[in-house]
Coordinates of C-alpha atoms in Angstrom, one line a residue:
Chain A
M1 CA 20.7 19.2 1.6
G2 CA 17.1 20.3 1.3
E3 CA 13.9 19.1 -0.3
M4 CA 13.6 18.8 -4.0
H5 CA 10.3 18.0 -5.6
V6 CA 10.5 15.9 -8.7
V7 CA 7.4 13.8 -7.9
L8 CA 5.8 15.9 -5.1
R9 CA 5.5 18.8 -7.5
H10 CA 2.0 19.6 -6.1
R11 CA 3.8 20.9 -3.0
D12 CA 5.0 23.8 -5.3
I13 CA 2.1 24.0 -7.8
P14 CA -1.4 24.4 -6.3
D15 CA -4.1 22.2 -7.8
L16 CA -1.8 20.1 -9.8
H17 CA -4.3 17.3 -9.6
D18 CA -6.5 19.3 -12.0
L19 CA -5.9 18.3 -15.6
D20 CA -5.7 21.9 -16.8
V21 CA -3.1 22.8 -14.2
Y22 CA -1.1 19.7 -15.0
V23 CA -1.2 20.4 -18.7
A24 CA -0.3 24.1 -18.2
H25 CA 2.8 22.9 -16.4
G26 CA 4.0 20.7 -19.2
G27 CA 1.8 17.7 -18.4
Y28 CA 1.2 15.0 -21.0
A29 CA 3.5 16.8 -23.4
Q30 CA 6.2 14.1 -22.9
L31 CA 3.7 11.4 -23.7
K32 CA 2.6 13.2 -26.8
R33 CA 6.2 13.8 -27.8
A34 CA 7.1 10.2 -27.3
V35 CA 4.1 8.8 -29.2
T36 CA 4.5 11.2 -32.1
T37 CA 8.3 11.6 -32.5
M38 CA 10.1 8.9 -30.7
Q39 CA 10.5 5.1 -31.1
P40 CA 9.5 3.0 -28.0
A41 CA 13.2 1.9 -27.8
E42 CA 14.3 5.6 -27.4
V43 CA 12.0 6.0 -24.3
L44 CA 13.3 2.8 -22.9
D45 CA 16.9 3.8 -23.5
I46 CA 16.4 7.2 -21.7
V47 CA 15.0 5.5 -18.6
K48 CA 17.7 2.8 -18.7
A49 CA 20.4 5.4 -19.0
S50 CA 18.9 7.5 -16.2
G51 CA 19.6 4.7 -13.7
L52 CA 16.1 5.0 -12.2
R53 CA 15.6 2.3 -9.6
G54 CA 12.3 0.9 -8.3
R55 CA 10.9 3.0 -5.5
G56 CA 8.6 0.3 -4.1
G57 CA 11.3 -1.4 -2.0
A58 CA 13.5 -3.6 -4.2
G59 CA 15.5 -0.8 -5.9
F60 CA 15.7 -2.8 -9.1
P61 CA 16.8 -0.9 -12.2
T62 CA 13.5 0.2 -13.9
G63 CA 14.8 0.3 -17.5
L64 CA 16.3 -3.1 -17.2
K65 CA 13.0 -4.5 -15.9
W66 CA 11.2 -3.0 -18.9
S67 CA 13.8 -4.5 -21.3
F68 CA 13.1 -8.1 -20.1
C69 CA 9.8 -8.0 -22.0
P70 CA 10.0 -10.0 -25.2
R71 CA 9.5 -7.8 -28.2
D72 CA 7.1 -9.8 -30.3
V73 CA 4.6 -11.2 -27.8
Y74 CA 1.3 -9.3 -27.5
P75 CA -0.7 -8.0 -25.7
K76 CA 1.6 -6.7 -23.0
Y77 CA 0.6 -4.9 -19.8
I78 CA 1.8 -2.2 -17.5
V79 CA 0.5 -2.7 -13.9
V80 CA 1.0 0.1 -11.4
N81 CA 1.6 -1.3 -7.9
N82 CA -0.4 1.2 -5.8
D83 CA -1.0 -1.4 -3.1
E84 CA 0.8 0.7 -0.6
S85 CA 0.5 -1.3 2.6
E86 CA 3.9 -1.4 4.4
P87 CA 3.5 0.0 7.9
G88 CA 5.0 3.4 7.9
T89 CA 4.6 4.0 4.1
F90 CA 2.3 6.8 2.9
K91 CA 4.0 8.3 -0.1
D92 CA 1.8 6.8 -2.9
H93 CA -1.2 7.8 -0.9
E94 CA -0.1 11.5 -1.3
L95 CA 1.1 11.1 -4.8
T96 CA -2.1 9.6 -6.2
L97 CA -4.3 12.1 -4.4
R98 CA -2.4 15.2 -5.2
N99 CA -0.4 14.5 -8.4
P100 CA -2.4 11.7 -10.1
H101 CA -1.7 12.7 -13.7
Q102 CA 2.1 12.4 -13.3
V103 CA 1.6 8.8 -12.2
I104 CA -0.7 8.2 -15.1
E105 CA 1.6 9.9 -17.7
G106 CA 4.5 7.9 -16.3
A107 CA 2.5 4.6 -16.6
A108 CA 1.5 5.5 -20.2
L109 CA 5.1 6.3 -21.1
A110 CA 6.1 2.9 -19.7
A111 CA 3.4 1.3 -21.8
Y112 CA 4.6 3.0 -24.9
A113 CA 8.2 1.9 -24.2
I114 CA 7.4 -1.8 -23.9
G115 CA 4.6 -1.8 -26.5
A116 CA 1.6 -2.2 -24.1
Q117 CA -1.8 -0.8 -24.9
A118 CA -3.4 -1.3 -21.5
V119 CA -2.4 -0.1 -18.0
Y120 CA -4.0 -1.4 -14.8
I121 CA -3.5 0.8 -11.7
Y122 CA -4.0 -1.7 -8.8
C123 CA -5.0 0.2 -5.6
R124 CA -5.3 -1.3 -2.2
G125 CA -8.9 -1.6 -1.3
E126 CA -8.6 1.0 1.5
F127 CA -7.6 3.6 -1.2
W128 CA -11.2 4.2 -2.1
Q129 CA -10.7 8.0 -2.2
E130 CA -7.5 7.5 -4.3
M131 CA -9.4 5.3 -6.8
K132 CA -12.0 7.9 -7.2
V133 CA -9.3 10.5 -7.9
L134 CA -7.5 8.3 -10.3
E135 CA -10.7 7.3 -12.2
A136 CA -11.7 10.9 -12.5
A137 CA -8.2 11.9 -13.7
V138 CA -8.1 9.1 -16.3
A139 CA -11.6 10.0 -17.5
R140 CA -10.7 13.7 -18.0
A141 CA -7.3 13.0 -19.6
R142 CA -9.1 10.6 -22.0
A143 CA -11.8 13.0 -22.8
A144 CA -9.1 15.6 -23.6
G145 CA -7.4 13.2 -25.9
W146 CA -4.3 12.6 -23.8
L147 CA -5.1 8.9 -23.4
G148 CA -7.2 6.4 -25.3
Q149 CA -7.6 5.2 -28.9
R150 CA -5.2 6.2 -31.7
L151 CA -3.3 8.9 -29.7
H152 CA -2.5 12.1 -31.5
G153 CA -3.4 10.6 -34.9
T154 CA -1.0 7.7 -34.6
D155 CA -2.0 4.1 -34.4
Y156 CA -0.9 3.8 -30.8
T157 CA -3.6 3.2 -28.2
C158 CA -3.2 3.4 -24.5
E159 CA -6.1 2.7 -22.2
V160 CA -5.8 3.1 -18.4
Y161 CA -7.9 1.2 -15.9
V162 CA -8.2 1.5 -12.2
T163 CA -8.6 -1.8 -10.4
P164 CA -9.2 -2.5 -6.7
G165 CA -7.7 -4.7 -4.2
A166 CA -9.6 -5.5 -1.0
G167 CA -7.2 -5.4 1.9
A168 CA -4.2 -7.7 1.8
Y169 CA -0.5 -6.8 2.4
I170 CA 0.7 -9.7 0.3
C171 CA -0.7 -8.1 -2.9
G172 CA 2.2 -5.7 -2.8
E173 CA 4.3 -8.6 -3.9
E174 CA 4.0 -8.4 -7.7
T175 CA 3.0 -11.9 -8.5
A176 CA 0.4 -12.0 -5.7
L177 CA -0.9 -8.7 -7.1
L178 CA -1.2 -10.3 -10.6
N179 CA -3.1 -13.3 -9.1
S180 CA -5.4 -10.9 -7.3
L181 CA -6.0 -8.9 -10.5
E182 CA -6.9 -12.2 -12.3
G183 CA -9.6 -13.0 -9.7
E184 CA -7.5 -15.6 -7.8
L185 CA -6.5 -15.5 -4.2
G186 CA -3.8 -12.9 -3.8
Q187 CA -1.0 -15.4 -3.2
P188 CA 2.5 -15.3 -4.8
R189 CA 3.4 -17.3 -7.8
L190 CA 6.5 -19.5 -8.3
K191 CA 9.2 -17.6 -10.2
P192 CA 10.4 -18.1 -12.9
P193 CA 8.6 -17.3 -15.1
F194 CA 8.9 -13.7 -14.2
P195 CA 6.1 -11.3 -15.0
A196 CA 8.1 -9.8 -17.9
V197 CA 7.7 -13.1 -19.7
A198 CA 4.4 -14.4 -18.2
G199 CA 2.6 -11.8 -16.1
L200 CA -1.0 -10.7 -16.3
Y201 CA -3.0 -13.3 -18.2
A202 CA 0.3 -15.0 -18.8
R203 CA 1.3 -12.1 -21.1
P204 CA 4.5 -10.0 -20.8
T205 CA 3.9 -7.5 -17.9
V206 CA 5.8 -4.9 -16.1
V207 CA 4.8 -4.2 -12.5
N208 CA 6.1 -0.8 -11.3
N209 CA 5.6 1.1 -8.1
T210 CA 3.6 4.4 -8.2
E211 CA 6.5 6.6 -7.2
T212 CA 8.8 4.9 -9.7
L213 CA 6.5 5.8 -12.6
A214 CA 5.9 9.3 -11.4
N215 CA 9.7 9.9 -12.1
V216 CA 9.4 8.9 -15.7
P217 CA 7.8 12.1 -17.3
P218 CA 10.5 14.4 -15.8
I219 CA 13.2 11.9 -16.9
V220 CA 11.9 11.8 -20.5
E221 CA 11.5 15.6 -20.5
K222 CA 14.9 16.5 -19.0
G223 CA 17.0 13.6 -20.0
A224 CA 19.1 10.9 -18.3
A225 CA 22.0 13.2 -17.6
W226 CA 19.8 15.6 -15.6
F227 CA 18.5 12.7 -13.5
K228 CA 21.9 11.1 -12.9
A229 CA 23.2 14.5 -11.6
I230 CA 20.7 14.2 -8.7
G231 CA 21.5 11.7 -5.9
T232 CA 24.4 9.4 -6.0
E233 CA 26.0 7.4 -8.8
K234 CA 24.3 4.1 -8.0
S235 CA 21.2 5.6 -6.5
P236 CA 20.3 8.5 -8.7
G237 CA 17.3 10.8 -8.3
T238 CA 15.2 11.9 -5.4
K239 CA 13.3 9.7 -3.1
V240 CA 10.2 10.4 -1.0
F241 CA 11.0 9.5 2.6
C242 CA 8.0 8.8 4.8
L243 CA 8.8 9.9 8.4
S244 CA 6.5 8.5 11.1
G245 CA 6.6 7.7 14.8
H246 CA 8.6 9.8 17.2
V247 CA 9.4 12.9 15.0
E248 CA 8.2 16.4 15.5
R249 CA 6.7 16.7 12.1
P250 CA 5.8 13.3 10.5
G251 CA 5.2 13.5 6.8
N252 CA 6.7 12.9 3.4
Y253 CA 10.0 14.6 2.5
E254 CA 11.4 14.3 -1.0
V255 CA 15.2 14.7 -1.0
P256 CA 18.1 13.6 -3.3
L257 CA 19.2 10.0 -2.5
G258 CA 22.4 10.2 -0.5
T259 CA 21.1 13.0 1.7
P260 CA 22.7 12.6 5.2
F261 CA 20.4 11.2 7.9
E262 CA 20.7 14.3 10.0
D263 CA 19.6 16.6 7.2
L264 CA 16.5 14.5 6.6
M265 CA 15.6 14.4 10.3
A266 CA 16.1 18.2 10.5
L267 CA 13.4 18.7 7.9
A268 CA 11.0 16.8 10.1
G269 CA 12.0 18.8 13.2
G270 CA 14.1 16.0 14.7
V271 CA 13.1 13.5 17.4
W272 CA 10.0 14.7 19.2
K273 CA 9.9 16.1 22.7
G274 CA 13.6 16.8 22.7
R275 CA 14.4 13.2 23.3
A276 CA 17.3 11.2 22.0
L277 CA 17.0 8.7 19.1
K278 CA 17.1 5.0 19.9
A279 CA 16.8 3.6 16.4
I280 CA 14.8 3.7 13.2
M281 CA 13.2 1.2 10.9
P282 CA 14.3 2.5 7.5
A283 CA 11.9 0.5 5.4
G284 CA 8.8 0.1 7.5
A285 CA 7.9 -2.9 9.6
S286 CA 9.7 -5.3 7.4
S287 CA 13.2 -3.8 7.9
P288 CA 15.8 -4.5 10.6
V289 CA 16.1 -1.7 13.1
T290 CA 19.1 0.5 12.7
P291 CA 20.5 1.9 15.9
A292 CA 21.3 5.6 16.4
A293 CA 25.0 5.0 16.4
K294 CA 25.0 3.6 12.9
L295 CA 22.8 6.5 11.6
A296 CA 25.2 9.3 12.4
G297 CA 26.3 10.9 9.2
L298 CA 24.8 8.0 7.1
P299 CA 24.1 9.0 3.5
L300 CA 20.7 7.6 2.7
D301 CA 21.0 5.5 -0.4
W302 CA 20.4 1.8 -1.1
E303 CA 24.0 0.8 -0.8
R304 CA 24.9 2.6 2.3
V305 CA 21.8 1.7 4.3
A306 CA 22.4 -1.9 3.3
A307 CA 26.0 -1.6 4.5
A308 CA 24.7 -0.3 7.8
G309 CA 22.9 -3.6 8.3
S310 CA 19.4 -2.7 7.1
T311 CA 17.6 -1.9 3.9
L312 CA 16.4 1.4 2.4
G313 CA 13.4 -0.3 0.8
S314 CA 10.6 2.1 0.2
A315 CA 12.3 4.7 2.6
S316 CA 9.6 4.5 5.2
F317 CA 11.4 5.7 8.4
I318 CA 9.7 4.6 11.6
V319 CA 11.5 6.7 14.2
L320 CA 11.9 5.3 17.7
D321 CA 13.0 7.5 20.6
E322 CA 15.0 6.5 23.6
T323 CA 11.9 5.5 25.6
T324 CA 10.8 2.8 23.1
D325 CA 10.6 -0.7 24.4
M326 CA 11.9 -2.9 21.5
V327 CA 10.0 -6.0 22.7
W328 CA 6.8 -4.0 22.3
V329 CA 8.0 -2.9 18.8
A330 CA 8.7 -6.5 17.7
D331 CA 5.3 -7.6 19.2
K332 CA 3.6 -5.0 17.0
T333 CA 5.4 -6.0 13.8
T334 CA 4.9 -9.7 14.5
R335 CA 1.2 -9.1 15.0
F336 CA 1.1 -7.4 11.6
F337 CA 3.0 -10.2 9.8
Q338 CA 0.9 -12.9 11.4
H339 CA -2.3 -11.1 10.4
E340 CA -1.0 -10.6 6.8
S341 CA 0.5 -14.0 6.2
C342 CA -1.3 -15.2 3.0
G343 CA -1.3 -18.8 4.3
K344 CA 0.4 -20.3 1.2
C345 CA 3.5 -21.7 2.9
S346 CA 3.7 -23.2 6.4
P347 CA 6.9 -21.6 7.6
C348 CA 5.3 -18.1 7.4
R349 CA 1.8 -19.1 8.3
E350 CA 2.7 -21.2 11.3
G351 CA 5.9 -19.5 12.2
T352 CA 4.4 -16.1 12.6
Y353 CA 1.6 -17.6 14.6
W354 CA 4.0 -19.1 17.2
L355 CA 6.1 -16.0 17.2
K356 CA 3.1 -14.0 18.1
Q357 CA 2.3 -16.2 21.0
V358 CA 5.8 -15.7 22.4
Y359 CA 5.6 -12.0 22.1
R360 CA 2.2 -11.8 23.6
R361 CA 3.6 -13.5 26.7
L362 CA 6.6 -11.2 26.8
V363 CA 4.6 -8.0 26.6
A364 CA 2.1 -9.3 29.1
G365 CA 4.8 -9.8 31.6
Q366 CA 4.4 -13.6 31.4
G367 CA 7.4 -14.5 29.4
T368 CA 10.6 -16.2 30.5
A369 CA 14.2 -16.4 29.5
A370 CA 13.3 -19.6 27.6
D371 CA 10.8 -17.5 25.5
V372 CA 13.6 -15.2 24.5
D373 CA 15.6 -18.2 23.2
L374 CA 12.5 -19.5 21.5
I375 CA 12.3 -16.5 19.3
G376 CA 15.7 -17.4 17.8
D377 CA 14.5 -21.0 17.3
I378 CA 11.3 -20.1 15.5
A379 CA 13.2 -17.6 13.4
R380 CA 15.6 -20.3 12.2
Q381 CA 12.6 -22.4 11.1
I382 CA 11.2 -19.5 9.0
D383 CA 14.4 -18.1 7.6
G384 CA 15.2 -19.2 4.0
K385 CA 12.2 -21.6 4.0
C386 CA 9.4 -19.3 2.8
F387 CA 7.8 -19.2 -0.6
C388 CA 8.2 -15.4 -1.0
P389 CA 10.3 -12.8 0.7
L390 CA 7.5 -11.5 2.9
G391 CA 7.8 -14.5 5.2
E392 CA 11.4 -13.5 6.0
F393 CA 10.3 -9.9 6.4
A394 CA 8.5 -11.0 9.6
L395 CA 11.9 -11.8 11.1
S396 CA 13.5 -8.4 10.6
A397 CA 12.3 -6.7 13.8
P398 CA 12.5 -9.7 16.1
R399 CA 16.0 -10.6 15.1
S400 CA 17.5 -7.2 14.9
T401 CA 15.9 -6.0 18.2
L402 CA 17.0 -9.2 20.0
Q403 CA 20.6 -8.7 18.7
L404 CA 20.9 -5.0 19.3
F405 CA 18.6 -4.4 22.4
R406 CA 18.9 -7.6 24.3
E407 CA 18.5 -5.7 27.5
D408 CA 14.8 -4.9 26.6
Y409 CA 14.2 -8.6 26.3
D410 CA 16.0 -9.5 29.5
R411 CA 13.9 -6.8 31.3
A412 CA 10.7 -8.3 29.8
A413 CA 11.7 -11.8 30.9
A414 CA 12.8 -10.5 34.4
G415 CA 9.5 -8.8 34.8
A416 CA 7.8 -12.2 34.5
A417 CA 10.3 -13.7 36.9
A418 CA 9.5 -11.0 39.5
Q419 CA 5.8 -11.4 39.0
N420 CA 6.1 -15.2 39.4
G421 CA 8.2 -14.7 42.5
Q422 CA 5.5 -12.5 44.0
A423 CA 2.8 -14.9 43.0
H424 CA 4.6 -17.7 44.8
A425 CA 5.6 -15.7 47.9
Chain B
M1 CA -32.4 -12.1 -11.2
G2 CA -30.8 -11.6 -7.8
T3 CA -30.5 -8.6 -5.6
L4 CA -27.1 -7.6 -7.0
Q5 CA -28.3 -7.7 -10.6
T6 CA -31.5 -5.7 -9.9
T7 CA -29.6 -3.2 -7.9
F8 CA -26.5 -2.5 -10.0
P9 CA -27.1 -3.8 -13.5
A10 CA -25.1 -1.1 -15.3
E11 CA -22.3 -1.1 -12.7
I12 CA -21.8 -4.9 -13.2
Q13 CA -21.5 -4.5 -17.0
A14 CA -19.1 -1.6 -16.6
A15 CA -16.9 -3.5 -14.1
I16 CA -16.6 -6.5 -16.4
A17 CA -15.8 -4.2 -19.4
N18 CA -12.6 -3.1 -17.5
Y19 CA -11.0 -6.4 -18.4
P20 CA -10.4 -8.3 -21.7
P21 CA -13.1 -10.6 -23.0
G22 CA -13.0 -13.9 -21.3
R23 CA -11.2 -12.5 -18.3
Q24 CA -14.4 -11.6 -16.4
A25 CA -13.0 -13.3 -13.3
S26 CA -10.8 -10.2 -12.9
A27 CA -14.0 -8.3 -12.0
V28 CA -14.6 -10.5 -9.0
L29 CA -13.4 -7.9 -6.4
R30 CA -15.4 -5.1 -7.9
L31 CA -18.5 -7.4 -8.0
L32 CA -18.0 -8.5 -4.4
Y33 CA -17.9 -4.8 -3.3
L34 CA -21.2 -4.3 -5.3
A35 CA -22.7 -7.4 -3.8
Q36 CA -21.8 -6.3 -0.4
A37 CA -23.5 -3.0 -1.1
A38 CA -26.6 -4.7 -2.4
Y39 CA -26.9 -7.4 0.2
G40 CA -25.4 -5.6 3.2
H41 CA -22.8 -8.3 3.6
L42 CA -21.6 -11.3 1.6
T43 CA -24.4 -13.8 2.3
P44 CA -24.3 -17.2 0.6
E45 CA -26.8 -15.9 -1.9
A46 CA -24.5 -12.9 -2.7
I47 CA -21.6 -15.3 -3.3
D48 CA -23.7 -17.5 -5.6
E49 CA -24.9 -14.5 -7.6
V50 CA -21.4 -13.2 -8.1
S51 CA -20.2 -16.6 -9.2
G52 CA -23.1 -17.0 -11.6
I53 CA -22.5 -13.7 -13.2
L54 CA -18.8 -14.3 -13.7
H55 CA -19.0 -18.1 -14.5
M56 CA -16.8 -18.8 -11.6
D57 CA -16.9 -21.7 -9.1
P58 CA -18.7 -20.6 -6.0
T59 CA -16.0 -22.1 -3.9
Q60 CA -13.4 -20.0 -5.6
V61 CA -15.5 -16.8 -5.0
R62 CA -16.0 -17.8 -1.4
G63 CA -12.2 -18.3 -1.1
V64 CA -11.6 -14.8 -2.6
A65 CA -14.1 -13.2 -0.3
G66 CA -12.6 -14.8 2.8
F67 CA -9.0 -13.9 1.8
Y68 CA -9.4 -10.1 2.0
T69 CA -10.1 -8.0 5.0
L70 CA -12.6 -5.6 3.4
F71 CA -15.2 -8.2 2.6
L72 CA -17.8 -8.6 5.3
E73 CA -19.1 -12.0 6.0
H74 CA -21.6 -11.0 8.7
P75 CA -23.8 -8.0 9.3
H76 CA -22.0 -4.8 10.3
G77 CA -23.2 -1.4 11.6
G78 CA -24.0 1.4 9.2
Y79 CA -20.7 3.0 9.9
V80 CA -17.7 0.7 9.8
V81 CA -15.0 2.3 11.8
Q82 CA -11.6 0.9 11.0
Y83 CA -9.1 2.2 13.5
C84 CA -5.4 1.9 13.0
N85 CA -3.3 0.8 16.0
D86 CA -0.4 -0.6 14.0
L87 CA 3.1 0.3 15.0
P88 CA 3.6 3.9 13.5
C89 CA 0.2 5.1 14.8
A90 CA 0.8 3.4 18.2
L91 CA 4.1 5.3 18.5
R92 CA 1.9 8.4 18.5
G93 CA -0.6 7.3 21.0
A94 CA -3.1 5.2 19.0
D95 CA -3.3 2.4 21.7
D96 CA -4.0 5.0 24.4
F97 CA -6.7 6.7 22.2
L98 CA -8.5 3.4 21.4
P99 CA -10.6 3.3 24.6
V100 CA -11.7 6.9 23.9
V101 CA -13.0 5.8 20.4
A102 CA -14.6 2.7 21.9
E103 CA -16.4 4.7 24.6
K104 CA -17.7 7.4 22.2
L105 CA -19.0 4.8 19.7
G106 CA -20.4 2.6 22.3
C107 CA -18.7 -0.6 21.2
R108 CA -15.4 -2.4 21.8
P109 CA -13.1 -3.5 19.0
G110 CA -14.8 -6.3 17.0
E111 CA -18.2 -5.3 18.2
T112 CA -21.2 -3.4 16.9
S113 CA -22.9 -0.8 19.0
A114 CA -26.3 -1.7 20.5
D115 CA -28.1 0.7 18.2
G116 CA -26.5 -1.0 15.2
L117 CA -25.0 2.3 14.0
F118 CA -21.2 1.5 14.5
T119 CA -18.9 -1.4 14.1
L120 CA -15.4 -0.9 15.5
E121 CA -12.4 -2.8 14.1
C122 CA -8.7 -2.4 14.8
V123 CA -6.9 -2.7 11.5
M124 CA -3.4 -2.8 10.1
C125 CA -1.6 0.2 8.6
L126 CA -3.8 2.5 6.5
A127 CA -1.0 4.5 4.9
A128 CA -1.7 7.7 6.8
C129 CA 0.9 7.3 9.6
D130 CA 1.7 11.1 9.5
H131 CA -1.9 11.8 10.8
A132 CA -2.1 9.5 13.8
P133 CA -4.3 8.7 15.5
M134 CA -6.5 8.1 12.5
M135 CA -9.2 5.8 11.1
Q136 CA -11.3 5.1 8.1
V137 CA -15.1 5.3 8.4
N138 CA -16.7 3.5 5.5
L139 CA -13.3 3.9 3.8
E140 CA -13.2 7.7 4.2
Y141 CA -10.2 9.0 6.0
V142 CA -10.6 10.7 9.4
L143 CA -7.2 12.1 10.4
D144 CA -5.5 13.7 13.4
L145 CA -8.2 12.5 15.8
T146 CA -8.9 14.3 19.1
P147 CA -11.7 13.7 21.6
E148 CA -13.3 16.9 20.5
K149 CA -13.1 16.0 16.8
L150 CA -14.5 12.6 17.5
D151 CA -17.4 14.0 19.6
A152 CA -18.4 16.3 16.7
L153 CA -18.3 13.5 14.1
V154 CA -20.2 11.0 16.3
A155 CA -22.9 13.7 16.8
E156 CA -23.0 14.4 13.1
W157 CA -23.4 10.7 12.2
R158 CA -26.1 10.2 14.8
A159 CA -28.0 13.2 13.5
K160 CA -27.7 11.9 10.0
A161 CA -28.9 8.4 11.0
A162 CA -31.8 9.8 12.9
A163 CA -32.9 11.9 9.9
N164 CA -32.2 9.1 7.4
P165 CA -31.2 5.6 8.6
P166 CA -27.9 4.7 6.9
R167 CA -28.2 2.4 4.0
R168 CA -26.9 -1.0 4.7
P169 CA -23.8 -0.8 2.5
P170 CA -20.9 0.2 4.6
F171 CA -18.8 0.3 1.5
G172 CA -19.0 -0.6 -2.1
F173 CA -18.1 0.8 -5.4
G174 CA -20.3 3.4 -7.0
P175 CA -20.6 3.3 -10.7
P176 CA -17.3 2.1 -12.0
S177 CA -15.6 4.4 -14.5
E178 CA -16.7 5.0 -18.0
M179 CA -13.2 6.3 -18.6
A180 CA -11.7 3.7 -20.9
A181 CA -13.1 2.0 -23.9
P182 CA -14.5 -1.4 -23.0
H183 CA -12.3 -4.2 -24.1
G184 CA -13.3 -6.1 -27.2

């Protein structure tokens, strides 16, 4: 199977970021059609029937998420999660720079479907350039009458605002994002209540990933059946896979869900330097490593990657060739999660700190066999005890590498033993 | 009126107008960026001015400023170089390239060059793993780094600085959008 551009349409249409080009290719027509000829419930039903699932990592059915908003509580909000921060993920970066209007139109259609009149696009602080592009795109679309007050002569109003983060991985968690947007520390909230009931300013709110919303205009245009015909039964549509690390041509590749692993790797030119594959991390730094043996012939959808012992998440494939030291990999991810722990709960805050000390010793050649056992001990004290899922994410690489590539750990510990032996000789 | 309000009066109002009436605390991140641009870094006076404008407790504003990595609590060079050596970039040589960056800028990670022009920081993933090694300089992406590319850029930045010393603000928002109708 080859590439199919439903959201990366700018790869086929030059200058799609320009409003005139976007409109010439059918842009904002679906929003206009929805607002002038459809009931909000019709839009919601199409998205529900399409089977679209969240592209930010959780894979939760999008239409269902929208339907959780109570009908008669106002105001409501759509918040676009453009806080792309998972190591190995760079799809929303490309989407917002190159195809911003499709994201904006998707967000506006979502707003119409749930009865929201304001959209906030929350961008990670490092997305300075993306924010400028989005702000300019919104300003132009608004000046042209595609967004704003009393759209197309109806009494429906949709205003879109771009709002900055300032550098915090945790703000990709939707309730932490909402706290950040309200001017609080970006730390997660206790659920329930879920954002659909009490989100931004305690009002009904849907938080959707950028790529998820970019799928909405084509779904509304071509219908649920069209979308369901792409991909697999439970994972319909395309997905942007971010390929990084040891591949010949790292980059974004949009393919139907269910595409076999080999087909995807072939698009990126395979493992670099003619080397063999050791493993991949299929959902960035937060996912368990999946060894090469389990990837052979694997159809890439949420169910089957989960069955292979990992998670498809946001489909951020960090490719690791045969020369990769898995202790070094886990040291890198541990360093990330320790740095990004929001500090709210102690298992994550303290646990990642101690995990980092152990890995520092191991990669410095100063670790021992006892340190290898200690990793499991610390993991047990973090697992299931964190306030939000991001604490447990820190355990994915340490646990899976220890289980699957124990020899790398033994070598690290033996290196220390040899050094010690020399020192004492 | 403080330095922030005299420097960016219109920008402050526009930032607050992005949020519903009474929800001005939502503008705290935008205002902290502006304060950083006006003061150079987030001094106690900058924090106090932001909290005064937004009717927020200074302790809360200080907490917010400390929580995020893009807020600077001490002076930085005119060019803040944020170099990614997180896992995906490191798999493509980012750790090996770091000493090259340090040498060309004249400062090690966490330090500012003697001439005050550059501050080098190692940061977590910047969402451009397909262009490693890469960095952001005052939040502008610099991709697919090579020694030659870096030489050319450093020469360009030095020439610019010699002609016109860089303003203090490493990064901060320009005028926030006038795209949407203010709330209320």
